[in-house]
Coordinates of C-alpha atoms in Angstrom, one line a residue:
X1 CA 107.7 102.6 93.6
X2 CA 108.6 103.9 90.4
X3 CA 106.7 102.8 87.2
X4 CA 106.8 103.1 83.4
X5 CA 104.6 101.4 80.9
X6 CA 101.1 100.1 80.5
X7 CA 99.6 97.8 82.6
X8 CA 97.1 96.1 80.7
X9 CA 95.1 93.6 82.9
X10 CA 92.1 90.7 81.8
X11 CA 90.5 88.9 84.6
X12 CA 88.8 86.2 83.8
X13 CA 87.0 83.6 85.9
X14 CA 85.1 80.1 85.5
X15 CA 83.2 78.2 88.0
X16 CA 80.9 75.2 88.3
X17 CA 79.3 76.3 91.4
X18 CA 77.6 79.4 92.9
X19 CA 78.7 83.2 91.7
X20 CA 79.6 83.7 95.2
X21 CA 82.2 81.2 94.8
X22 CA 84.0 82.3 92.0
X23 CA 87.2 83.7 92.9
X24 CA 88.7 87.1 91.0
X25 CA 92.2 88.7 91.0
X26 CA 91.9 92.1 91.4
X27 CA 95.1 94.2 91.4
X28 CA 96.4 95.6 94.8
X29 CA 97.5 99.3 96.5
X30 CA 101.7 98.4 96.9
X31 CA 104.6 100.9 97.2
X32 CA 107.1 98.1 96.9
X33 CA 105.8 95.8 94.4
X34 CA 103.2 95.1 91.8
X35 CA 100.3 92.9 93.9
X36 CA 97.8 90.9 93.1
X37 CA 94.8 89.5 95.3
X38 CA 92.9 86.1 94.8
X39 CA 89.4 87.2 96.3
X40 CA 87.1 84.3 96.8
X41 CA 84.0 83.1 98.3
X42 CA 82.7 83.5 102.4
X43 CA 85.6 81.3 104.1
X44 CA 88.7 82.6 102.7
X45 CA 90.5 81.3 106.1
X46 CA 89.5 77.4 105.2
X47 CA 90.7 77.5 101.8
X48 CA 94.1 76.6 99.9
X49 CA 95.2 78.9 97.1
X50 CA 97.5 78.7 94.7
X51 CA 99.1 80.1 91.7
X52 CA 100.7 79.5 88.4
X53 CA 101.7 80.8 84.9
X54 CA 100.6 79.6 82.0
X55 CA 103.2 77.5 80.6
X56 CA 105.7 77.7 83.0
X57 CA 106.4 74.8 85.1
X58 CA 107.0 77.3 88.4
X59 CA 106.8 80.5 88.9
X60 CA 109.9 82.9 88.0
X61 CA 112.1 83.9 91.0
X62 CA 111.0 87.4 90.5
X63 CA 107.6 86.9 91.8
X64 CA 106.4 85.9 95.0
X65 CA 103.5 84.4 96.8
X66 CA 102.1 85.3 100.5
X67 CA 98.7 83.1 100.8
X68 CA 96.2 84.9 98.4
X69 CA 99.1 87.5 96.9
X70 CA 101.1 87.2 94.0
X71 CA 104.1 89.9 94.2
X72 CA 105.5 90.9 91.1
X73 CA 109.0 92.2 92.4
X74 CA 110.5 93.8 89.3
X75 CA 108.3 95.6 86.5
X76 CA 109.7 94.2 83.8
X77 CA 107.9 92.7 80.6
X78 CA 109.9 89.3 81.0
X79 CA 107.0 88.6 83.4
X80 CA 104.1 89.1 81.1
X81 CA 101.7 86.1 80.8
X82 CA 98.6 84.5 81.7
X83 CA 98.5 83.4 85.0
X84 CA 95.9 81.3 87.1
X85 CA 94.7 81.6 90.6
X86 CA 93.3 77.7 92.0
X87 CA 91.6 77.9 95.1
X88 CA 90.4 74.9 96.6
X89 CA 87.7 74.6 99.5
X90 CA 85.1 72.1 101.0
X91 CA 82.6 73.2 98.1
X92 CA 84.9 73.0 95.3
X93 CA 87.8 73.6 93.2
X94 CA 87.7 77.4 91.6
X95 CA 90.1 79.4 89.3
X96 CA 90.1 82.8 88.4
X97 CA 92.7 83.7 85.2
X98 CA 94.8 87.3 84.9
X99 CA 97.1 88.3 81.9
X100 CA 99.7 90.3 82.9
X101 CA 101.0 92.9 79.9
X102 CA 103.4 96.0 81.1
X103 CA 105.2 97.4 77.8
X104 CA 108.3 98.8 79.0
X105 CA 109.7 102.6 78.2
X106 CA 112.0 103.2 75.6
X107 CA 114.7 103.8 78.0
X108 CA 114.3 100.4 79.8
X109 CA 114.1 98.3 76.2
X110 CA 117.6 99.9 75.0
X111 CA 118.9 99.2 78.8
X112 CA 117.8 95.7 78.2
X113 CA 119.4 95.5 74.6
X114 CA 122.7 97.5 75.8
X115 CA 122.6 94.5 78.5
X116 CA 122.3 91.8 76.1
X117 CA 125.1 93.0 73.8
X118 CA 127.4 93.8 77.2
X119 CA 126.9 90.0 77.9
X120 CA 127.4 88.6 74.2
X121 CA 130.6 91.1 73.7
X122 CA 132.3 89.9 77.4
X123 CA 131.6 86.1 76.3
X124 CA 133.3 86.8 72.8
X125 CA 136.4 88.5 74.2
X126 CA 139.8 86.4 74.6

């Protein structure tokens, strides 16, 4: 996969319980996407994980979850935020927090502005 920008990733984690239990997000080895893993506790099989973004009330279309994955699916700063991994087993509820920052190339902000203006310019013409 190609890739411009900075990735600029914070992992933070809070727990009530253990150290062992406390899940972290730590960033995985993809060719077609940006990936994410939710790594948690002894008995990763019995528990149910789940993610969010801060602020949003689902996630956007251009990401996707497989069980403890989060898949970004386009590299695009649109889908920078704080973002929240829940997991939930028989000893607890733990969440493990990531902020997501990629600044995007020169080349890809004017694309995105040339965009923009395409789209205003087509909805002012007659």
């Amino acid at each position: 996969m190609f890739f411009s920008g900075v990735l600029l990733v914070i992992i933070l984690a809070c727990s009530c319980a253990s150290l062992h239990q406390v899940p972290v997000v730590v960033p995985v080895n993809a060719e077609a996407a940006e990936v994410y893993e939710c790594v948690h506790g002894d008995d990763p099989e019995n528990a149910n994980v789940s993610w969010y973004r801060k602020d949003w009330p689902s996630l956007p279309e251009e990401i996707k979850v497989e069980g403890n994955k989060l898949h970004f699916m386009h590299t695009s700063s649109n889908l920078n935020g704080m973002y929240s991994c829940v997991v939930i087993n028989k000893k607890g509820t733990f969440v493990a927090y990531f902020y997501r920052e990629i600044q995007d190339c020169l080349l890809n902000r004017i694309l995105k502005w040339v965009s923009e203006l395409w789209k205003l310019l087509t909805l002012a013409s007659p």
